Coordinates of C-alpha atoms and ligand atoms in Angstrom, one line a residue:
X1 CA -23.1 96.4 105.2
X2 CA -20.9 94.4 107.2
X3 CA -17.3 95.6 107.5
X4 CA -14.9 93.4 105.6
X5 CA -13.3 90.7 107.5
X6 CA -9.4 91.4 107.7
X7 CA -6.7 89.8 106.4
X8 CA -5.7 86.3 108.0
X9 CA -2.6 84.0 107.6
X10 CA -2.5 80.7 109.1
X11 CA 1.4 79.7 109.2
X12 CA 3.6 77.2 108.9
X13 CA 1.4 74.4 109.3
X14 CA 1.4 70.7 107.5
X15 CA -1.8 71.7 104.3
X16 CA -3.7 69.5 102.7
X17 CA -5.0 70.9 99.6
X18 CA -6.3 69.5 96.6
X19 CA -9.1 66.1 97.4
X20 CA -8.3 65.5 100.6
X21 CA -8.0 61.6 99.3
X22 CA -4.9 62.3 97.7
X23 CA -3.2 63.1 100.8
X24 CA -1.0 65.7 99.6
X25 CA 0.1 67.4 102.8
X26 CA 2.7 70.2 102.1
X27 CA 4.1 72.9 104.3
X28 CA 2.6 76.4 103.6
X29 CA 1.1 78.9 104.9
X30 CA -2.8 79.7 103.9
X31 CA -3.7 83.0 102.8
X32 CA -7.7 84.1 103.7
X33 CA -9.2 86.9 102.5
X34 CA -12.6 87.9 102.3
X35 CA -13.3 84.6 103.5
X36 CA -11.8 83.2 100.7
X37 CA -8.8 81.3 100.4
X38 CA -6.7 83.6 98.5
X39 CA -3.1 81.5 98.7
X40 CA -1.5 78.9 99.3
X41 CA 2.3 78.4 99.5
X42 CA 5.6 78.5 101.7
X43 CA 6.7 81.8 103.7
X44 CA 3.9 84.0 102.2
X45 CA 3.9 87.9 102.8
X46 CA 1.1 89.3 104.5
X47 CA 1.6 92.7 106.0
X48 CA -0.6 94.0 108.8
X49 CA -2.6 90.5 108.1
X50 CA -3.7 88.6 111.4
X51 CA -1.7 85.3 112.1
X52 CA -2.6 82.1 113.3
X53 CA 0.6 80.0 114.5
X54 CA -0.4 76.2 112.9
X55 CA 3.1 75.0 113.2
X56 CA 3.2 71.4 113.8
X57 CA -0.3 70.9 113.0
X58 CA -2.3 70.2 110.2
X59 CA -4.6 72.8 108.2
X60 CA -7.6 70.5 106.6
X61 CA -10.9 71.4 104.8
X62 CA -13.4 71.7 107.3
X63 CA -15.3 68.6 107.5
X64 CA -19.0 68.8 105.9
X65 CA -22.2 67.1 107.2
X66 CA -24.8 65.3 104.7
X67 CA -27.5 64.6 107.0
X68 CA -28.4 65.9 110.2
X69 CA -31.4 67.0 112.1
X70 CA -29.9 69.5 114.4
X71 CA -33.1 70.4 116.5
X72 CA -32.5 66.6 118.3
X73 CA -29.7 68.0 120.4
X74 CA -32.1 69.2 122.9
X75 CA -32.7 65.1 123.3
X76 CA -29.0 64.3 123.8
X77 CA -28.4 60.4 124.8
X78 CA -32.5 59.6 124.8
X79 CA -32.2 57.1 122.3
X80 CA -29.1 55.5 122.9
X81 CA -30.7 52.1 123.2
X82 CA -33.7 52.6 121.0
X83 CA -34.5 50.8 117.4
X84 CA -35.1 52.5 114.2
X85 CA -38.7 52.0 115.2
X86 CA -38.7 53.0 118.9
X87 CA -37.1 56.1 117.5
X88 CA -40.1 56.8 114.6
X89 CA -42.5 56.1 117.7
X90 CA -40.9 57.6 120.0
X91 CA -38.9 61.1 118.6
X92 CA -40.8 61.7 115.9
X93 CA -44.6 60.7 116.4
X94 CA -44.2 61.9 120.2
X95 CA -41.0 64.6 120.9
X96 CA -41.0 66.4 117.7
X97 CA -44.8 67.3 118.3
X98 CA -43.7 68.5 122.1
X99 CA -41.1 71.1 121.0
X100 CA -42.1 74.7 121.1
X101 CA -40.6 77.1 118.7
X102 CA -38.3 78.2 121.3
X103 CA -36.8 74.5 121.9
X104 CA -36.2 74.1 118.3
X105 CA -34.5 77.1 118.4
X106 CA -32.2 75.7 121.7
X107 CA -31.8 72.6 120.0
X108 CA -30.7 73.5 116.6
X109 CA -28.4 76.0 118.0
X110 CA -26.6 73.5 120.7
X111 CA -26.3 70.7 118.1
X112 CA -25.0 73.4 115.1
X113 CA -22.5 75.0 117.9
X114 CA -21.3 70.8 118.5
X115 CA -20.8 70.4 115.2
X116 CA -18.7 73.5 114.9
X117 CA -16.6 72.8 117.8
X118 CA -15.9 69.1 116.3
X119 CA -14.8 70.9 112.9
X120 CA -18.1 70.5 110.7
X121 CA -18.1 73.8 108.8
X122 CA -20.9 73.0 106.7
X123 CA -24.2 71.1 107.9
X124 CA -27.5 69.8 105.9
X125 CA -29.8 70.4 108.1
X126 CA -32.8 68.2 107.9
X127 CA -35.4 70.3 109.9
X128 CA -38.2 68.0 110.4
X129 CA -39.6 69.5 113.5
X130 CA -41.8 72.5 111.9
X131 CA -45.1 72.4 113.8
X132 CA -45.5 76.1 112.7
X133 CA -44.1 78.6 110.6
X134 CA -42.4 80.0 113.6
X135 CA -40.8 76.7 114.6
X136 CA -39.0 76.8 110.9
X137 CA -38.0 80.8 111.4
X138 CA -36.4 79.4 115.0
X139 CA -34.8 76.7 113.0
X140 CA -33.4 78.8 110.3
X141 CA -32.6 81.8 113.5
X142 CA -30.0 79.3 115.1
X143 CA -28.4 78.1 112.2
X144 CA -27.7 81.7 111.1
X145 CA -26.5 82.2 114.9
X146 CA -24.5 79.6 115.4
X147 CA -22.2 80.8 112.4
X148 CA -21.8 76.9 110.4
X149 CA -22.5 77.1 106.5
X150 CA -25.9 75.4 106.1
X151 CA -28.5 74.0 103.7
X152 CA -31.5 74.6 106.0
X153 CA -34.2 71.9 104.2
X154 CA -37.2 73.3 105.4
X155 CA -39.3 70.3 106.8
X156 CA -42.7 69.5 105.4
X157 CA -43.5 66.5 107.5
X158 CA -46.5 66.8 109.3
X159 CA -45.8 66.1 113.4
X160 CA -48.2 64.4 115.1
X161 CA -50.4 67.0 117.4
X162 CA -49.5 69.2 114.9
X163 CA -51.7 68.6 112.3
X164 CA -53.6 72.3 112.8
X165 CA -50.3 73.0 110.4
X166 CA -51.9 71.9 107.0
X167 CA -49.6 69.9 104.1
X168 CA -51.1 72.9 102.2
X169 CA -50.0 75.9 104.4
X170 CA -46.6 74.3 104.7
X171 CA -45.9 74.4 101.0
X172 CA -47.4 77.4 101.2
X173 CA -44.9 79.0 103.9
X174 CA -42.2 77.3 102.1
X175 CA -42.8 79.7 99.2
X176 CA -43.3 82.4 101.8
X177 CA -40.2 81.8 103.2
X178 CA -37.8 81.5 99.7
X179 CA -40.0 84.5 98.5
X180 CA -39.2 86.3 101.4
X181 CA -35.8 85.5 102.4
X182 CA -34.1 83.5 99.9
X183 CA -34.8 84.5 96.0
X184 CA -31.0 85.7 95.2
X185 CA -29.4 82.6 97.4
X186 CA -26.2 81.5 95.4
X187 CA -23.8 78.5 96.0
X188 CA -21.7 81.1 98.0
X189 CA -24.4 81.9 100.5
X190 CA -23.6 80.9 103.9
X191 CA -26.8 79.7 104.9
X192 CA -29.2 78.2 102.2
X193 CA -32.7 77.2 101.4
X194 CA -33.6 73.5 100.9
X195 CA -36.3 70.8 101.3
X196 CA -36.6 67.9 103.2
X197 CA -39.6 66.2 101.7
X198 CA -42.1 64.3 103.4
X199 CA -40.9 60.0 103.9
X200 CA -41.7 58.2 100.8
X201 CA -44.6 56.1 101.6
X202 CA -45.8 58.4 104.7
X203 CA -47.6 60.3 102.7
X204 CA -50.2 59.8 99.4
X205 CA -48.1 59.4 96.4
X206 CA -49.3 62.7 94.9
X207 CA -48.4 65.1 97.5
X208 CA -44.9 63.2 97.5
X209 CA -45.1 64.5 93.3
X210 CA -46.2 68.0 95.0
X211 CA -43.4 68.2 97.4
X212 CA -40.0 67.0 94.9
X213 CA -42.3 69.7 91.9
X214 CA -42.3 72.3 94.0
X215 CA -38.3 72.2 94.8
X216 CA -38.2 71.6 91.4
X217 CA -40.0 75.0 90.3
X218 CA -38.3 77.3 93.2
X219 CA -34.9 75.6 92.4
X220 CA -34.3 74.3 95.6
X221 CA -32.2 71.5 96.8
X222 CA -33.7 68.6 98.9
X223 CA -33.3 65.6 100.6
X224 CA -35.4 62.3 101.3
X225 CA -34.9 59.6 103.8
X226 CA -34.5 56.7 101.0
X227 CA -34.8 52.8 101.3
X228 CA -33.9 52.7 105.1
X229 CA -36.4 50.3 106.0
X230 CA -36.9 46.7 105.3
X231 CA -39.0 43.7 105.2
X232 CA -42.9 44.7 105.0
X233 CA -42.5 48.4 105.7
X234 CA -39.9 48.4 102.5
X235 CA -40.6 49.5 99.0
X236 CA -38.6 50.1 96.1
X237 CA -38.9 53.8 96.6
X238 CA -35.8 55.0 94.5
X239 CA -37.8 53.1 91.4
X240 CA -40.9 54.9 92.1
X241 CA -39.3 58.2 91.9
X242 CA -37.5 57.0 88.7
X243 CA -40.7 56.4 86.9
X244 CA -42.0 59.7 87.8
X245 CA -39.4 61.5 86.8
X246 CA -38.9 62.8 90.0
X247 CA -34.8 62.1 90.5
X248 CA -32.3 65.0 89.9
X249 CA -29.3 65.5 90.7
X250 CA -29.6 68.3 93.4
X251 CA -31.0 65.8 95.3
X252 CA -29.8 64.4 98.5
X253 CA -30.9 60.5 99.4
X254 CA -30.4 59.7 103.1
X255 CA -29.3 55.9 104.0
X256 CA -30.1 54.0 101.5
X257 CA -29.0 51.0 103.1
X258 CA -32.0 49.0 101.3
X259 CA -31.4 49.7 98.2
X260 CA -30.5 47.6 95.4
X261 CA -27.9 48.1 93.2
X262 CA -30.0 48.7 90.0
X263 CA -31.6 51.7 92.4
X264 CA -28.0 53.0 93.2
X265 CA -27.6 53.1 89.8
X266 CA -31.1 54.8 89.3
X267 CA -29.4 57.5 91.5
X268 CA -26.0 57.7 89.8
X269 CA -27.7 58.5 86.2
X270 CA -29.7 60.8 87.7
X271 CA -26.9 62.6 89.5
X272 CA -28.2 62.5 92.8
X273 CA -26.4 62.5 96.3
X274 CA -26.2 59.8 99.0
X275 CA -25.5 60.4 102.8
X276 CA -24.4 57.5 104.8
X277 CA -24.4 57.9 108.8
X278 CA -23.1 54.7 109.9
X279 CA -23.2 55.5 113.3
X280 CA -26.9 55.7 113.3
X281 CA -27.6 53.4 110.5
X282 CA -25.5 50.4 111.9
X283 CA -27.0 51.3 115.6
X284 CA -30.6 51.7 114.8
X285 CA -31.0 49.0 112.8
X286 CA -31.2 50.6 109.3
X287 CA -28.6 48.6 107.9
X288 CA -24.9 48.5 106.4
X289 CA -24.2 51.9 104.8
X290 CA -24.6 52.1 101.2
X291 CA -21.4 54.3 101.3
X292 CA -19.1 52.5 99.3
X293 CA -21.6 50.8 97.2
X294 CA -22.6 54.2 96.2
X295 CA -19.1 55.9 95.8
X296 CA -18.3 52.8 93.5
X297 CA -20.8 53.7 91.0
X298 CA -19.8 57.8 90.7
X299 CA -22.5 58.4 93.4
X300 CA -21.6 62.1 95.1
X301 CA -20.9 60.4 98.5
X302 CA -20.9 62.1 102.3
X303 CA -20.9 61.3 105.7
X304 CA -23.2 62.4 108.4
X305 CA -24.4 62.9 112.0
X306 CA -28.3 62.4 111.8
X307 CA -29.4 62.7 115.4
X308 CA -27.5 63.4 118.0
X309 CA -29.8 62.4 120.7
X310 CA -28.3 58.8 120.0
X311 CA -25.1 59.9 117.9
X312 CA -22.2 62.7 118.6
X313 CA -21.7 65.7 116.2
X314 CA -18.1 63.8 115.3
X315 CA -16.4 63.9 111.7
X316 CA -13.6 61.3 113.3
X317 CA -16.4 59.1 114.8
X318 CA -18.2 59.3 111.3
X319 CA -15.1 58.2 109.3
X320 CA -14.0 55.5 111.5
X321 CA -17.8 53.6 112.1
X322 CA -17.8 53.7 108.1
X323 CA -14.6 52.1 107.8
X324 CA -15.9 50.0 110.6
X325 CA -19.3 49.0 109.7
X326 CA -18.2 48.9 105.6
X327 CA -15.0 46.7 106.0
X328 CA -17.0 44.2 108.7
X329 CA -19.6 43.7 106.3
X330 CA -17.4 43.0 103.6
X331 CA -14.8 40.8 105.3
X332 CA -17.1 38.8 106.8
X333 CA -18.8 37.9 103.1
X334 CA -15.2 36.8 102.4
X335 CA -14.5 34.7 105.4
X336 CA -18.2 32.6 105.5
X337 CA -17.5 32.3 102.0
X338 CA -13.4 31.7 101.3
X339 CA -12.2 32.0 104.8
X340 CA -9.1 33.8 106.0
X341 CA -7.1 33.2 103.3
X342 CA -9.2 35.1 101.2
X343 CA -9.1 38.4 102.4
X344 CA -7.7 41.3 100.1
X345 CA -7.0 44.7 100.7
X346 CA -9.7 46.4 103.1
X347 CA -11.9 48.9 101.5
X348 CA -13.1 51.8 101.9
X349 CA -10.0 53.2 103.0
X350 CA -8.4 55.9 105.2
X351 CA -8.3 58.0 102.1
X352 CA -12.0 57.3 101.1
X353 CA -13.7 58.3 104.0
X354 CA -11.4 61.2 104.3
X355 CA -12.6 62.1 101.2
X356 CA -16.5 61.3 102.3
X357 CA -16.1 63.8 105.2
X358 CA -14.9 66.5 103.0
X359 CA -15.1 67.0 99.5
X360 CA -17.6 63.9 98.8
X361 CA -20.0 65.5 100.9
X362 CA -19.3 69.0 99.5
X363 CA -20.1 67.7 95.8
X364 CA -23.4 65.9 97.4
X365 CA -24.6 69.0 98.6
X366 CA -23.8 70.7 95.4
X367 CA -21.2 72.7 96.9
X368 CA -18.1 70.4 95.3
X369 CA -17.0 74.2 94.0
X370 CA -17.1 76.3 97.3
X371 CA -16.1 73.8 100.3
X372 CA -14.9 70.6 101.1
X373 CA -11.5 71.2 100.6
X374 CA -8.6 73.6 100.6
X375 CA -8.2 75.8 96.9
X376 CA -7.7 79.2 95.9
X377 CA -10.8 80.8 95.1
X378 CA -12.8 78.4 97.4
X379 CA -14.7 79.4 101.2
X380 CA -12.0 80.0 104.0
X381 CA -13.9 77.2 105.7
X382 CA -10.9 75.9 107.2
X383 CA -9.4 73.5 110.3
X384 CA -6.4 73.5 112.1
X385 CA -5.8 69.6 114.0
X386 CA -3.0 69.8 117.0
X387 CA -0.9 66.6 116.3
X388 CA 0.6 66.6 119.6
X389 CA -1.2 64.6 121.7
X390 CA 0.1 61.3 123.5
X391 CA -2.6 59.3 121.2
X392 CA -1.1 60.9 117.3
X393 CA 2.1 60.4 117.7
X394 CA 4.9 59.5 115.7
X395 CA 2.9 60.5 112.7
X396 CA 3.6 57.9 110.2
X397 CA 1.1 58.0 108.0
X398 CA -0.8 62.0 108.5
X399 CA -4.1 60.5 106.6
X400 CA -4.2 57.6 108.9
X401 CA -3.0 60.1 111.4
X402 CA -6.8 62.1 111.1
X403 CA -8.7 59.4 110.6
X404 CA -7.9 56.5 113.0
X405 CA -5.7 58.9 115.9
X406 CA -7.2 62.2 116.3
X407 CA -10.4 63.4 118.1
X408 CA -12.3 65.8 117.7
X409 CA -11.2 68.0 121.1
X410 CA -7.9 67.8 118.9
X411 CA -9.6 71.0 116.7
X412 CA -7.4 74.0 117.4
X413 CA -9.0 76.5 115.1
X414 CA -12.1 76.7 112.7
X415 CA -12.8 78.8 110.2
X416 CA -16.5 79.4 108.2
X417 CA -16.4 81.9 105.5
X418 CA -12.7 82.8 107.2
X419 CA -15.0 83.7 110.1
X420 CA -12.8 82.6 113.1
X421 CA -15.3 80.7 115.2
X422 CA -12.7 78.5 117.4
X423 CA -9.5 79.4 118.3
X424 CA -6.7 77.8 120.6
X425 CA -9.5 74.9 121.1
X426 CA -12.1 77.6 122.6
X427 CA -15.0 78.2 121.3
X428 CA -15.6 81.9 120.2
X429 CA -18.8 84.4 120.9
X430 CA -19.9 83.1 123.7
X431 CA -20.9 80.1 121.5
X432 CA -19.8 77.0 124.5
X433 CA -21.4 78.5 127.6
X434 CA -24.7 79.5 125.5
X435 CA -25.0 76.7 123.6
X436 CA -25.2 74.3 126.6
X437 CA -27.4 76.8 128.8
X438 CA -30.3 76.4 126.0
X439 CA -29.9 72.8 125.8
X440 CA -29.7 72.7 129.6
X441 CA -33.1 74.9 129.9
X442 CA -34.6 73.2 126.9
X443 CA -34.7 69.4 128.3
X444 CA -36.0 70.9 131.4
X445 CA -38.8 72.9 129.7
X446 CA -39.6 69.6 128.0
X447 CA -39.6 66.6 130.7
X448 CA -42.9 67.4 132.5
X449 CA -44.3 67.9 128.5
X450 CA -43.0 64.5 127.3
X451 CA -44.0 62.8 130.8
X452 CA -47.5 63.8 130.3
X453 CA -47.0 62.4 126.7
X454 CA -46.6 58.8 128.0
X455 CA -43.0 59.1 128.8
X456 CA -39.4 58.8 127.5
X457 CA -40.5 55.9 125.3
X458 CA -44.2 55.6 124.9
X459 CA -45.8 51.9 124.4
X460 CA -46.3 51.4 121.2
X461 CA -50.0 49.9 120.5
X462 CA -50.3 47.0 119.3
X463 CA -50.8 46.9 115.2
X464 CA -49.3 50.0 114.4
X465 CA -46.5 48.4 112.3
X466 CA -49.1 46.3 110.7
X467 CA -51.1 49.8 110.0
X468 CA -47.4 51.3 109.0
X469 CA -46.9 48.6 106.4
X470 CA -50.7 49.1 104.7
X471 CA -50.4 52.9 104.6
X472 CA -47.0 52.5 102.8
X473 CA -48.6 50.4 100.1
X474 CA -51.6 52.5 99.8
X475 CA -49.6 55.7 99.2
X476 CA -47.5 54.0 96.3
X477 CA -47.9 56.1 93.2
X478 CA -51.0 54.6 91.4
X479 CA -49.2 52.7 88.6
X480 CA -47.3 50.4 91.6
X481 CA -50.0 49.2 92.9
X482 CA -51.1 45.6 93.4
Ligands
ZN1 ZN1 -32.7 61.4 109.1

């Protein structure tokens, strides 16, 4: 049983309680207890409770991640100049199958322990790298580690040279695993049990039916990489789903740059999620984010990381490439259309993406009533931003103050669960130096393995698109076929 966390009182800073998009900052002092928030208000009295000194800063929600494949930090900066299709041919039909147990372990610790550092307090954590059962209990090991809130999906992608792990003994293990570990898991629960179902389209259409039935009958969440491809490796995938009755609304879709607007709506009756990473999506080649497209139609929106061997683990990076990528796509309609004088008010705004990277992505992971933003009753998953640095100030606006001027070395203090797991900008636990000695030792371990694997980026034959393309249409449900 552990011992009950004491009381802590984070003072006199600049709160922001309530949806973050309303911008409501007050002065107060926040109450935790339990590692829940148990007030908020000026000059509160907390005898013998432990202080943390937030004057002239701001105390926000921790910021919460939609989609993110943690186990990639052991590939930091490999793909920085790669396509959406040199990464599928090179990460995950090559480096995925090259990770031991142990280096999804080193990974997914170092890229949950970035995260936290950056003030991401809860993660999704697509875990696509299971090559055995032990590769998913390494996963699931770190996350619980590295302290961060989670929805661990377990992955049921087959890797590539790790096909001795059948489709069949991974739904298998998946049950194993929920039966085992995860049969009383509540929204509370720090670290969770989800699914991260096979790509639509990689697989026959009937163990794609297999996979979303089975979250279905164990009641767990999942997620789906949805519509992020184009062109003659596209298909209307959020349709397909529809007509199976296979859409619900504790789902999570990832990207879904490609979809149309009748799909987006598909998604919104259906109450399902969608997770934009712009960073990756605009960079990669996946498309425009869907993000405001989504939002607009009552979609539960978030932000996200997805890989950080190409992206950082970076809430203020997220918010400001979806303002970014979002606004540029829609100005530039207006100008090859009207010109200059026909621009409006740029949107998403400030306040939106705020709202994305915090409460949005709380509700899209189901969790709307436990995180994502500062309430009595709610997680102590807490931040405190320093606003006194040469590039914040004067503070004239404190939303555009977060988004456009802070970084994330600007995070003071974080708190999971009112676990303290940063304080005074220092990581806590031994977290810092361990996390980058496992990376460190982890891209060592795996250089000689990849090099013998045809290198950082092996060739890609010739006609493997075109082979891409024909297994997608073959593994279209039945009814879809031409
Ligand atoms: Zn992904």
């Amino acid at each position: 049983m552990p011992l009950p966390l004491a009381d802590l009182l984070i003072t006199g800073g600049s709160v922001l309680p309530g949806d973050p998009r309303d911008g409501r900052f007050a002065r107060a002092d926040v109450l935790v207890r339990d590692g829940l928030i148990a007030a908020i208000g000026p000059d509160l009295e907390a005898p013998g409770a432990e202080r943390v000194d937030a004057t002239g800063a701001f105390v926000l929600p921790g910021f919460v991640d939609t989609h993110h494949h943690l186990w990639e930090a052991s590939l930091r900066g490999l793909t920085a100049d790669w396509s959406a299709l040199d990464f599928f041919w090179g990460v995950r039909a090559h480096h995925a199958g090259a990770h031991e147990a142990r280096d999804v372990h080193a990974g997914t610790y170092a890229g949950a322990v970035a995260a936290l550092d950056a003030g991401i307090t809860t993660v999704l954590d697509a875990a696509h790298a299971v090559n055995t059962p032990e590769h998913a209990r390494e996963g699931l090991r770190a996350v619980r580690e590295s302290g961060v809130r989670a929805l661990f999906c377990y992955g049921l992608t087959t890797t590539p040279g790790a096909e001795a792990f059948t489709a069949e003994q991974r739904l298998a293990d998946l049950r194993a695993l929920h039966a085992n570990e995860f049969t009383s898991q509540n929204a509370a629960t720090r670290v969770r049990l989800g699914v991260a179902v096979n790509d639509i389209g990689s697989v026959p259409w009937t163990r794609t039916r297999t996979e979303f039935h089975l979250a279905r009958e164990l009641g767990l969440p999942s997620t789906v990489h949805s519509r992020s491809l184009w062109g003659e490796l596209s298909a209307p995938e959020i349709t397909w789903l529809h007509r199976d009755g296979l859409l619900a609304a504790d789902q999570v879709h990832a990207h879904a740059n490609a979809a149309t607007d009748g799909e987006l709506a598909l998604l919104a009756e259906a109450g399902a999620a969608v997770s934009s990473t712009p960073e990756t999506e605009v960079m990669l080649g996946l498309g425009y984010p869907a993000l405001a497209r989504a939002a607009e139609l009552g979609i539960p929106t978030g932000l996200g990381t997805d890989i950080q061997a190409g992206s950082p683990a970076d809430p203020f990076a997220w918010m400001r490439a979806a303002l970014q990528a979002v606004r540029g796509q829609r100005h530039q309609r207006v100008l090859e259309t009207g010109g200059s004088t026909g621009l409006g008010t740029p949107t998403p705004s400030v306040r939106d993406v705020l709202h994305h990277a915090t409460l949005g992505g709380a509700r899209a992971l189901g969790l709307g009533g436990v995180t994502g933003s500062l309430e009595v009753g709610k997680a102590a998953d807490v931040l405190v931003l320093r606003t006194d640095g040469v590039h914040q100030r004067p503070v004239v606006d404190p939303v555009a103050t977060v988004v456009l001027h802070s970084r994330a070395s600007d995070v003071d203090t974080v708190l999971v669960a009112g676990e303290v797991v940063k304080r005074a900008g220092l990581l806590l636990g031994g977290r810092a130096d361990r996390a980058t000695d496992l990376a460190d030792t982890t891209w060592a371990r795996l250089t000689p393995r990849i090099t013998s694997r045809g290198g950082l980026l092996p060739p890609r034959p010739e006609g493997v698109l075109k082979h891409m393309a024909a297994a997608g249409a073959a593994n279209a449900p039945e009814w879809a076929r031409s």
